[in-house]
CSV table of C-alpha atoms in Angstrom, one decimal:
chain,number,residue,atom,x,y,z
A,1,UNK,CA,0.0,0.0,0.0
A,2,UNK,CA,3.1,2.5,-0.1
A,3,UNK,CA,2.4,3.3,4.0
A,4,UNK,CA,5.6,2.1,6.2
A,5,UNK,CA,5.6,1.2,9.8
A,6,UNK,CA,7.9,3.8,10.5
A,7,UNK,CA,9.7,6.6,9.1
A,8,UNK,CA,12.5,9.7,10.1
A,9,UNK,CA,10.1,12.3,11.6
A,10,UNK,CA,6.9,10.2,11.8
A,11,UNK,CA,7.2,9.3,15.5
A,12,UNK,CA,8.9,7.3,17.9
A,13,UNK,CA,6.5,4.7,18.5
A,14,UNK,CA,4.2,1.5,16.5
A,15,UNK,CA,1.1,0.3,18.7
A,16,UNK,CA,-0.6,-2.6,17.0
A,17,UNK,CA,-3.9,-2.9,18.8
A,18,UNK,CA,-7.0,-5.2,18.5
A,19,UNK,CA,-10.1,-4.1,16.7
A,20,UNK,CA,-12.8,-5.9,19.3
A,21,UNK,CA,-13.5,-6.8,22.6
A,22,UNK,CA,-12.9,-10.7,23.0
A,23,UNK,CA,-16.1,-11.9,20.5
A,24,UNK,CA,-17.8,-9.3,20.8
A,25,UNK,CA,-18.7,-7.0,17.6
A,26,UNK,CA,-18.0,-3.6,20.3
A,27,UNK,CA,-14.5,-1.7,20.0
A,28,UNK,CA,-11.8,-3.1,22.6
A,29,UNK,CA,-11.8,-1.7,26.3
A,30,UNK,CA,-8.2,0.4,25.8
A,31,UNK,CA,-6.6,3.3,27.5
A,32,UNK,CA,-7.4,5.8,24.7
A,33,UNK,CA,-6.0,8.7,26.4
A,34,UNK,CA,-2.4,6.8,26.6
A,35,UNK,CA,-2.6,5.5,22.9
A,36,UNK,CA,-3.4,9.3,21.7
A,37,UNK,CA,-0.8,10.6,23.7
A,38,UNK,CA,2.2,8.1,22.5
A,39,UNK,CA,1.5,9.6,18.3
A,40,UNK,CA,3.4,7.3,16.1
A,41,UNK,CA,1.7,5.2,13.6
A,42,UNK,CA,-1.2,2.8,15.3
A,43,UNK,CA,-2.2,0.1,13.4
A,44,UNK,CA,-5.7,-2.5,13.6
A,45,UNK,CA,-7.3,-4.7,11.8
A,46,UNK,CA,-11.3,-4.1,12.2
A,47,UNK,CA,-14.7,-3.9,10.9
A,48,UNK,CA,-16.9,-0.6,9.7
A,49,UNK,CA,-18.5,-0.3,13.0
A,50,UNK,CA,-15.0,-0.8,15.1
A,51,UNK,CA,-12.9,1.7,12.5
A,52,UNK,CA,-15.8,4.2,13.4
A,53,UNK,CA,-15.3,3.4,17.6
A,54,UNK,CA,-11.2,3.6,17.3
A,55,UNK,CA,-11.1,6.9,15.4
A,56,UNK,CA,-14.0,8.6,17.4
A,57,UNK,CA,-11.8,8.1,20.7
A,58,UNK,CA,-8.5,8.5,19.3
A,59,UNK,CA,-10.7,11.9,18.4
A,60,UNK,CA,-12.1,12.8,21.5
A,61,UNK,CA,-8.9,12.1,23.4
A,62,UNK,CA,-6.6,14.2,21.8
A,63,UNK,CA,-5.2,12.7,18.5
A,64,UNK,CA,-5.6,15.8,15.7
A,65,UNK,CA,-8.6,14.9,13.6
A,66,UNK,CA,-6.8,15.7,10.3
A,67,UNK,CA,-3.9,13.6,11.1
A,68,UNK,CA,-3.4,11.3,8.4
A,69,UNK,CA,-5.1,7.4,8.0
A,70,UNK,CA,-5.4,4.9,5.4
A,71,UNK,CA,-7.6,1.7,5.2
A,72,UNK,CA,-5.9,-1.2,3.6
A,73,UNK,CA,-8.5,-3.7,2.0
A,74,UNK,CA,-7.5,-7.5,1.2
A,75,UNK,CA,-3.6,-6.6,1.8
A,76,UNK,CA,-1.1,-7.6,-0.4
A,77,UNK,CA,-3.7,-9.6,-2.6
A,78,UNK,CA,-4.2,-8.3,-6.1
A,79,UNK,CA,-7.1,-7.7,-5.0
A,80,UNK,CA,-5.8,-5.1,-2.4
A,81,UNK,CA,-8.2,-1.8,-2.0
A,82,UNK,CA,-7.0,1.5,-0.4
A,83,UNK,CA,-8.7,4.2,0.8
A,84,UNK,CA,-7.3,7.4,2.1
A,85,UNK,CA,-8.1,10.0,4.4
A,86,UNK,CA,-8.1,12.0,7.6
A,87,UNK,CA,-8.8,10.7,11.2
A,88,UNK,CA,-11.5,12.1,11.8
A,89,UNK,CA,-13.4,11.5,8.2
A,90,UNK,CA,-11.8,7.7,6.9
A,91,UNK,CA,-14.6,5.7,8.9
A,92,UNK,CA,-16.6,7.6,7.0
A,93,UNK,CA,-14.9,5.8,3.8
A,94,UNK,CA,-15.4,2.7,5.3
A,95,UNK,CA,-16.5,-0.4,3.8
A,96,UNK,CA,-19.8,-2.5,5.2
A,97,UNK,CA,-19.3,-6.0,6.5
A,98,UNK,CA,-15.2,-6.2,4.9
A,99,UNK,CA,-12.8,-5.7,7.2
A,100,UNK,CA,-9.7,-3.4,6.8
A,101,UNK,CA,-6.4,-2.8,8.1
A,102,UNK,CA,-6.3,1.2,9.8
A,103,UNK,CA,-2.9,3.1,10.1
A,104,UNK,CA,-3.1,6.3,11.6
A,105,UNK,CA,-0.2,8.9,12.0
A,106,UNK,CA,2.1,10.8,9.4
A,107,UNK,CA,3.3,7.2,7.5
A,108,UNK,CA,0.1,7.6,6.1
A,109,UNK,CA,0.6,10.5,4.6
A,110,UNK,CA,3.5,9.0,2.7
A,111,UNK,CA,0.9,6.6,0.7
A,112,UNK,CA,1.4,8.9,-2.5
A,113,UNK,CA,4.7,9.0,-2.7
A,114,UNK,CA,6.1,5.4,-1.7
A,115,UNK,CA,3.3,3.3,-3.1
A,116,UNK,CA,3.9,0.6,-6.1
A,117,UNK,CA,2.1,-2.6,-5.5
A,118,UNK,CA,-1.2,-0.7,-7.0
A,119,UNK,CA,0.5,0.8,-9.6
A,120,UNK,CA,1.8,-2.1,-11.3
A,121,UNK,CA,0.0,-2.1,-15.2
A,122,UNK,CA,-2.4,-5.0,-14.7
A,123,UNK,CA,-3.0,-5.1,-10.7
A,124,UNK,CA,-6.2,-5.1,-10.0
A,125,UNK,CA,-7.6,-7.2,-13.3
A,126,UNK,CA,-8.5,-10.9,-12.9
A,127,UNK,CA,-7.5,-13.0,-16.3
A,128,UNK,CA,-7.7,-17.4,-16.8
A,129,UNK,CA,-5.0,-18.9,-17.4
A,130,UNK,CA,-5.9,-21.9,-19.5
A,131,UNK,CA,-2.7,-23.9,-20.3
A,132,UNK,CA,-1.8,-27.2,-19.2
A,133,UNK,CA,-1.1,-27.3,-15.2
A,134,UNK,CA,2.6,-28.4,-16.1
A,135,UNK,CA,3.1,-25.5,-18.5
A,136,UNK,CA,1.3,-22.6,-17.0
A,137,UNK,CA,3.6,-21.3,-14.5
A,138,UNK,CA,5.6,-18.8,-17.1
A,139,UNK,CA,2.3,-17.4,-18.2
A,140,UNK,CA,1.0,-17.0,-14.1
A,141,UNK,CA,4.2,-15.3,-13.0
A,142,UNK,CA,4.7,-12.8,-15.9
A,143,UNK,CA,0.9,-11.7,-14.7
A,144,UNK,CA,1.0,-11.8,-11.4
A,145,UNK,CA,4.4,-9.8,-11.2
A,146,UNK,CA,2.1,-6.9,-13.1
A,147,UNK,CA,0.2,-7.1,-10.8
A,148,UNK,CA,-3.1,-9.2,-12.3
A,149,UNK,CA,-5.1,-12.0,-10.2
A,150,UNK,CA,-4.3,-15.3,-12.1
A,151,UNK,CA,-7.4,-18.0,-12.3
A,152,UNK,CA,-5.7,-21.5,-13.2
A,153,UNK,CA,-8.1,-23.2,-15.6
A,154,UNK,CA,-6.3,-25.7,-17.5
A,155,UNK,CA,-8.3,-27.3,-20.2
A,156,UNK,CA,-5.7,-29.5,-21.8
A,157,UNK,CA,-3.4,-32.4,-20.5
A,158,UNK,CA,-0.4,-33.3,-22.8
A,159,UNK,CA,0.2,-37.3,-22.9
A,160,UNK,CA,1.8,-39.3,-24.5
A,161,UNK,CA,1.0,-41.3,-27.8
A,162,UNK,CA,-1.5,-44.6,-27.5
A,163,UNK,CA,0.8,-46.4,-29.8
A,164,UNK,CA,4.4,-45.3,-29.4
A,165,UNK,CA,5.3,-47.5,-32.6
A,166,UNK,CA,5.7,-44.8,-35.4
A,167,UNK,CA,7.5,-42.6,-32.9
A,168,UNK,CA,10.0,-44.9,-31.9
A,169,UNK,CA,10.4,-45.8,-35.6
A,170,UNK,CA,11.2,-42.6,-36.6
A,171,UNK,CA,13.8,-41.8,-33.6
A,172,UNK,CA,15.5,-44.8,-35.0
A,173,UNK,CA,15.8,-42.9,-38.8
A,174,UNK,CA,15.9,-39.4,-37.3
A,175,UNK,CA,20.0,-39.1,-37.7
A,176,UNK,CA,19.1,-40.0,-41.4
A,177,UNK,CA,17.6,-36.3,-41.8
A,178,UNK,CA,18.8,-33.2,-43.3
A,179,UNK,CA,16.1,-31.3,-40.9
A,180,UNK,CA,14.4,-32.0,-38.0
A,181,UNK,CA,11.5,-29.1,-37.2
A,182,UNK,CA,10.3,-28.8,-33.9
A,183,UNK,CA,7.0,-26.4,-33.9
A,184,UNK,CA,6.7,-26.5,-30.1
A,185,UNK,CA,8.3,-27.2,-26.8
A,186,UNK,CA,5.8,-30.2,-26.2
A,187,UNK,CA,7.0,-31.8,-29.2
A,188,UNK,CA,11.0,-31.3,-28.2
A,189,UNK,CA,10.3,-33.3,-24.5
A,190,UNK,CA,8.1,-36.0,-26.5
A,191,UNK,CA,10.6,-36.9,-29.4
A,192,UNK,CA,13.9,-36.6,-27.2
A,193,UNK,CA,12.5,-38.2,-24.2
A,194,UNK,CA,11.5,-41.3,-26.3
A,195,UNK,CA,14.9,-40.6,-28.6
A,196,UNK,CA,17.0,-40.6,-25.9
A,197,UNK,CA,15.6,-44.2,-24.4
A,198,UNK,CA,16.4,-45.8,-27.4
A,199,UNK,CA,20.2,-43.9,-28.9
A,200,UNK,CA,22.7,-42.0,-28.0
A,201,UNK,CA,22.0,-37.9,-28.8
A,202,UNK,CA,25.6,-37.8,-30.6
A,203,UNK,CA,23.7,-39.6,-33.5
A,204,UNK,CA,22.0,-36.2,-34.5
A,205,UNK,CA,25.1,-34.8,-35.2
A,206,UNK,CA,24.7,-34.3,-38.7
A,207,UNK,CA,21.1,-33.3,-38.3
A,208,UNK,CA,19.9,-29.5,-38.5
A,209,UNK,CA,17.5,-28.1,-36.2
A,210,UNK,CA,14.2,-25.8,-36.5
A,211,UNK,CA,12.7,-25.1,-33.6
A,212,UNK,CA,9.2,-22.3,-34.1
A,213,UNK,CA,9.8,-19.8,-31.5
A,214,UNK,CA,12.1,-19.1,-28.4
A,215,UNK,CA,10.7,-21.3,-26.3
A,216,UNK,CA,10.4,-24.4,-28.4
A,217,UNK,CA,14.0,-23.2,-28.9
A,218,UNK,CA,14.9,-23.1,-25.1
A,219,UNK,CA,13.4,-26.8,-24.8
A,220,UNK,CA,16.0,-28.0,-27.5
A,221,UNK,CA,18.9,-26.4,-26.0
A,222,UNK,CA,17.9,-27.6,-22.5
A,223,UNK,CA,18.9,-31.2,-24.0
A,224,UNK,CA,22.4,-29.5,-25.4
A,225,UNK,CA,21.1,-29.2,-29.2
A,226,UNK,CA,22.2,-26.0,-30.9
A,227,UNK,CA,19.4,-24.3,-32.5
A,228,UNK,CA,20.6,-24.3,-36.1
A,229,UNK,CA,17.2,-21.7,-37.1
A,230,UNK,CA,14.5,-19.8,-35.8
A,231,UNK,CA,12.1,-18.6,-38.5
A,232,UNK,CA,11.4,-15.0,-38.2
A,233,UNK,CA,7.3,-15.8,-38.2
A,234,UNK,CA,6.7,-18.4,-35.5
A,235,UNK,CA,3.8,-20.2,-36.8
A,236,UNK,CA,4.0,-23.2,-39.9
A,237,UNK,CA,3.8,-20.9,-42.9
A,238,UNK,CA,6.7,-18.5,-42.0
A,239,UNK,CA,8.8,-22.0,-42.0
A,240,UNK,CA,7.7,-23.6,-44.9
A,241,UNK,CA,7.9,-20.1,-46.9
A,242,UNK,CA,11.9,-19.8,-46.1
A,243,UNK,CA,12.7,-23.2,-46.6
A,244,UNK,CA,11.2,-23.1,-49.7
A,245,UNK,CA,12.5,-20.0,-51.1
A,246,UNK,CA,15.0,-20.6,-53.7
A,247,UNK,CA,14.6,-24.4,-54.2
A,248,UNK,CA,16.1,-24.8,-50.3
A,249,UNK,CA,13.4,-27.6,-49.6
A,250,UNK,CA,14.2,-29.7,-52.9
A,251,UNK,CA,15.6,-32.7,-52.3
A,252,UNK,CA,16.1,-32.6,-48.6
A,253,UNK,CA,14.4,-34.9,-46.3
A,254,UNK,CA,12.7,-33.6,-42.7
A,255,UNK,CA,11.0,-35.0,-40.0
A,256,UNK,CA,8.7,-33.2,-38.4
A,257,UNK,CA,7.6,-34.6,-34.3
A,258,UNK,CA,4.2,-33.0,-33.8
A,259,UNK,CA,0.8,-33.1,-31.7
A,260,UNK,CA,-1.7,-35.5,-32.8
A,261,UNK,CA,-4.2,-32.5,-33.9
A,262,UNK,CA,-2.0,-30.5,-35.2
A,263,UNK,CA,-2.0,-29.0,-38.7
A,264,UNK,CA,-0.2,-30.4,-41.9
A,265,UNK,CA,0.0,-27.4,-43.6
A,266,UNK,CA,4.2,-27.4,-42.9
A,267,UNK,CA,4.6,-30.9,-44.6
A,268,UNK,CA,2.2,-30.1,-47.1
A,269,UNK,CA,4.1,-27.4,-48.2
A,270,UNK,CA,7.3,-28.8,-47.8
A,271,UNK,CA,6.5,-31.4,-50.1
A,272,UNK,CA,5.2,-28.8,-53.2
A,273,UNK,CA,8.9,-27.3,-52.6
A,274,UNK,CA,9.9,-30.9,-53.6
A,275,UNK,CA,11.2,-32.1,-50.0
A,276,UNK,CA,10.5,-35.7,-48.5
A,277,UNK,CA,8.8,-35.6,-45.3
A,278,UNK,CA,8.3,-37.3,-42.3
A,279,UNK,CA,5.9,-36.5,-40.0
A,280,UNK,CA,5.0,-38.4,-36.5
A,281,UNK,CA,2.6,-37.6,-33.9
A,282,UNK,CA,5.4,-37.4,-31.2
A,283,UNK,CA,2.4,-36.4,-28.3
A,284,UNK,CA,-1.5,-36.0,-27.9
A,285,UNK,CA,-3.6,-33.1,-26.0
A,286,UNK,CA,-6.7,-34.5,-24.2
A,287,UNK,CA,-9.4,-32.1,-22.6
A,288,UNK,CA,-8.4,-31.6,-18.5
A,289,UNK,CA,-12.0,-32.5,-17.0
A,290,UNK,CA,-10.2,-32.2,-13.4
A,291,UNK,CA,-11.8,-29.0,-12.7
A,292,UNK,CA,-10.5,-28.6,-9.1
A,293,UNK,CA,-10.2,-24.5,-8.7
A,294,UNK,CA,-12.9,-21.3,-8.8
A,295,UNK,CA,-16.4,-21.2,-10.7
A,296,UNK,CA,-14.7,-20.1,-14.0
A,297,UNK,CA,-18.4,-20.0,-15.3
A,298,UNK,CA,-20.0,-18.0,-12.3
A,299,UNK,CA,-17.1,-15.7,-12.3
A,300,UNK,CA,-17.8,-15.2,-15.9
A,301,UNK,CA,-21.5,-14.5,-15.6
A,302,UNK,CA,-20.9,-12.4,-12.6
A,303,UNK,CA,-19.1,-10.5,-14.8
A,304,UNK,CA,-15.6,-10.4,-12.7
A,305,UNK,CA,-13.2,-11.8,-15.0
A,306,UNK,CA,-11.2,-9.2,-17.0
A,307,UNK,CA,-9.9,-11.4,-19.5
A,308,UNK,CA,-9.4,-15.1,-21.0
A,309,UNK,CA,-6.0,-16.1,-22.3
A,310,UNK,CA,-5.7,-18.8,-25.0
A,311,UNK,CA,-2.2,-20.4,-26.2
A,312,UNK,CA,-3.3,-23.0,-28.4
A,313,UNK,CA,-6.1,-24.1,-30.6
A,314,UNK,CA,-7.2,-26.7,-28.3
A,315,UNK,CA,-7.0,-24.5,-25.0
A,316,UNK,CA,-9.8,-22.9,-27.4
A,317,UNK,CA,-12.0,-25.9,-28.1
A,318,UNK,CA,-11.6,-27.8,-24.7
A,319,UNK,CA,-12.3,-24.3,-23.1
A,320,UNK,CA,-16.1,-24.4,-24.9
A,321,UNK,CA,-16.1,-27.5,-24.6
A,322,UNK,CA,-15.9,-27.4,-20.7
A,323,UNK,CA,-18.5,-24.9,-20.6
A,324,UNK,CA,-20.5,-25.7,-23.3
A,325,UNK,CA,-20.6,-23.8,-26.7
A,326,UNK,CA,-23.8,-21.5,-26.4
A,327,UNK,CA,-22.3,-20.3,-22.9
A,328,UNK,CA,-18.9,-20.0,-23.8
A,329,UNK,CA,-19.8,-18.0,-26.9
A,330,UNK,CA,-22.0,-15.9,-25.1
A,331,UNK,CA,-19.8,-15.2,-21.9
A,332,UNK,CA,-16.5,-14.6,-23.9
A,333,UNK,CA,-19.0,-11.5,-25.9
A,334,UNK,CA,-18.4,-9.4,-22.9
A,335,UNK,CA,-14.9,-10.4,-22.1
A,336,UNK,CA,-11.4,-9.8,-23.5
A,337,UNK,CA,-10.1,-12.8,-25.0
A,338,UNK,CA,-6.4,-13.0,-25.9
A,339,UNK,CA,-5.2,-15.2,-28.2
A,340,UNK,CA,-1.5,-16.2,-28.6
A,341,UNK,CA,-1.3,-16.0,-32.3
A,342,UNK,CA,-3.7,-16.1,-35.6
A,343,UNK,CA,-4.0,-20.2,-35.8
A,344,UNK,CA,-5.2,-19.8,-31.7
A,345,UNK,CA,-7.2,-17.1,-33.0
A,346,UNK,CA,-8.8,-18.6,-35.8
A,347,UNK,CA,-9.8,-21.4,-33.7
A,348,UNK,CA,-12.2,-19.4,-31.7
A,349,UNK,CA,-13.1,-17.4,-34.6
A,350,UNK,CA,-14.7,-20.6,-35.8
A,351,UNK,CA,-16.6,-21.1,-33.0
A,352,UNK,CA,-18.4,-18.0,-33.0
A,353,UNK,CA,-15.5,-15.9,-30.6
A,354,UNK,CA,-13.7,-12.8,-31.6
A,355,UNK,CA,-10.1,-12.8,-30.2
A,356,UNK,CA,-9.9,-9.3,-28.5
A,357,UNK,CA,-5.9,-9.5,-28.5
A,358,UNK,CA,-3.4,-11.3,-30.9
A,359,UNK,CA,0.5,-9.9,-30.3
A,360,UNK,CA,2.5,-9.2,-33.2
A,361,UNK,CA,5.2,-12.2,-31.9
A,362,UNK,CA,3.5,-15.4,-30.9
A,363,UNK,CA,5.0,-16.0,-27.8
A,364,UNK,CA,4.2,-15.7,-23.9
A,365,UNK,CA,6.2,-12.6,-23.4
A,366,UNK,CA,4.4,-10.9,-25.9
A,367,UNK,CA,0.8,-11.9,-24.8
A,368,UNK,CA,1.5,-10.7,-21.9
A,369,UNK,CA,2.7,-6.8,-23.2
A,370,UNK,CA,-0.6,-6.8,-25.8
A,371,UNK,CA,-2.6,-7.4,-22.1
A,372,UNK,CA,-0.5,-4.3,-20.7
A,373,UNK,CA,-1.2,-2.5,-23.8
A,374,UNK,CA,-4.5,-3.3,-23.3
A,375,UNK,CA,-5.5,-2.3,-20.5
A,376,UNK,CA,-3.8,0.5,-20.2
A,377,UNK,CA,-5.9,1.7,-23.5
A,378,UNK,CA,-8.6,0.8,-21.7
A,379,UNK,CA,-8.5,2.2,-18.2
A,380,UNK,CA,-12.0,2.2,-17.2
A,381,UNK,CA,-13.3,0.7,-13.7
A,382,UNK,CA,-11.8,-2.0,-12.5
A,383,UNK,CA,-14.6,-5.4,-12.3
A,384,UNK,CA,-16.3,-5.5,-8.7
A,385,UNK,CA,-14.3,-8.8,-6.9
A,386,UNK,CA,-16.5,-11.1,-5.3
């Protein structure tokens, strides 16, 4: 909330004090005339009808009624609410039936100068995280350190293959390739996993590797690969465009490890450039019915979520399918939806939603600045939390 303890020139002394008597709802039994006369900060945790007993005595026993005081709501949440004012008037401010931490003395006065946990771009704005549990926590800590409330929703599981057959098969060929293309990080742990059961990784040598985006990247050089390419568009087409400008695709042979429902555009293509293809289902996604966290779908229809975040086509269709298609259709209508990149985007586009945000780069980091960018365009009130 920006309001310290203590600080040079704000008094000698911190009283923490409680906000009832035993269980009772009345304000404690205290020497008031003491606690007004020690100034300082004094700090409690109370109701509406306590706050209004504590600052009428500090009041009426000497403490300067414009002295300032600040009410701290749901502290260090991001859904933390602050409310500032004078001694005499913040009880006044106060909120029915929520409890609230009161400091009095000059440290809260200092509120506008020192504060920063409620000025952070997305604090305050409640957004679903639907990625798979295992792959979610880059996307939860890039919004949470902005300051958002994160709702874990995962609709997909990523498992392995029923029949690990053609897999294994083609980790037996794969230091045959010119190029191996890896289109996502789920695909790198898949194939090497299996690979690396089977052969030793110094059989790649002579094998070049595409990995789609920085973070499919990352997962290849976590198993000591060197990236030989990154396409500068990180979806299918921007691969299969370079390879095959200039005749680079003819005659060279790739396999390509991919999901089980993922597109074939990039083999398609690679094959009109005249290139011999390979392409195994290397892992499956499967909707997560395990639906252990909040009401997703009363939070929608309460109207309290700020925005749904969408990484994959099938984060997209095992979302509606969760909720049902009508519903999800018609709840998404009034919320932002962000969509990782155009395939993600056309996904819900076909089911009747409109993708509110698509970044420029298709990657986590940039979902995450198109959601700053967002809301920041659109700083209107904040959602009631509930």
């Amino acid at each position: 909330a920006g309001v310290p303890l203590t600080y040079p020139g704000a008094g000698d002394t911190v009283v923490l004090i409680r906000g009832n008597e035993a269980e009772t709802d009345a304000p404690a039994h205290l020497d008031w005339e003491r606690l007004a006369g020690l100034g300082g900060t004094l700090v409690c945790h109370a109701g509406a009808r306590q706050i209004a007993g504590i600052t009428r005595a500090l009041v009426a026993h000497g403490r300067p009624p414009d002295e300032s005081a600040v009410l701290v709501y749901r502290a260090t949440t991001p859904a933390q609410h602050t409310i500032d004012g004078t001694l005499a008037h913040i009880a006044g401010l106060a909120i029915a039936d929520t409890p609230a931490l009161l400091v009095v003395g000059r440290v809260a006065g200092l509120r506008e100068h020192l504060r920063w946990f409620d000025t952070r771009p997305l604090f305050g704005r409640r957004i679903v995280v639907t990625r798979a549990r295992e792959q979610a926590a880059d996307l939860i800590d890039r919004l949470e350190a902005l300051g958002a409330e994160t709702v874990a929703m995962p609709t997909i599981r990523v498992v392995d293959v029923e029949d690990p057959g053609p897999l294994d098969g083609a980790c037996d060929v794969a230091g045959g390739f010119d190029w191996m293309v890896f289109t996502s990080a789920n695909g790198v742990e898949h194939f090497m996993r299996r690979y690396l059961a089977r052969h030793d990784i110094r059989h790649l040598h002579g094998v070049r590797i595409c990995a789609i985006g920085p973070s499919t990247a990352a997962a290849v050089e976590r198993y000591g690969i060197r990236v030989d390419f990154i396409p500068p568009e990180f979806r299918g087409e921007g691969v299969a465009e370079v390879f095959s400008a200039g005749g680079g695709a003819a005659g060279k042979r790739f396999l390509l490890p991919r999901a089980e429902a993922a597109r074939e555009l990039l083999g398609e293509e690679l094959r009109k450039a005249g290139a011999e293809v390979l392409e195994v289902v290397a892992y499956r996604t499967v909707p997560d019915t395990a639906q252990e966290g909040p009401d997703v779908y009363r939070m929608l229809l309460d109207r309290t979520i700020d925005a749904v975040t969408f990484t994959s086509a099938s984060t997209v269709r095992n979302f509606v399918g969760l909720l049902g298609e009508e519903q999800a259709v018609d709840l998404l209508r009034l919320t932002v939806v962000a969509a990782i990149g155009p395939v993600t985007a056309q996904a819900a586009q076909e089911l009747g939603i409109a993708a509110t945000i698509v970044p420029e780069h298709y990657t986590i980091p940039a979902l995450v600045d198109a959601l700053v960018m967002h809301f920041q365009a659109h700083a209107g009130r904040l959602r009631e939390r509930r």
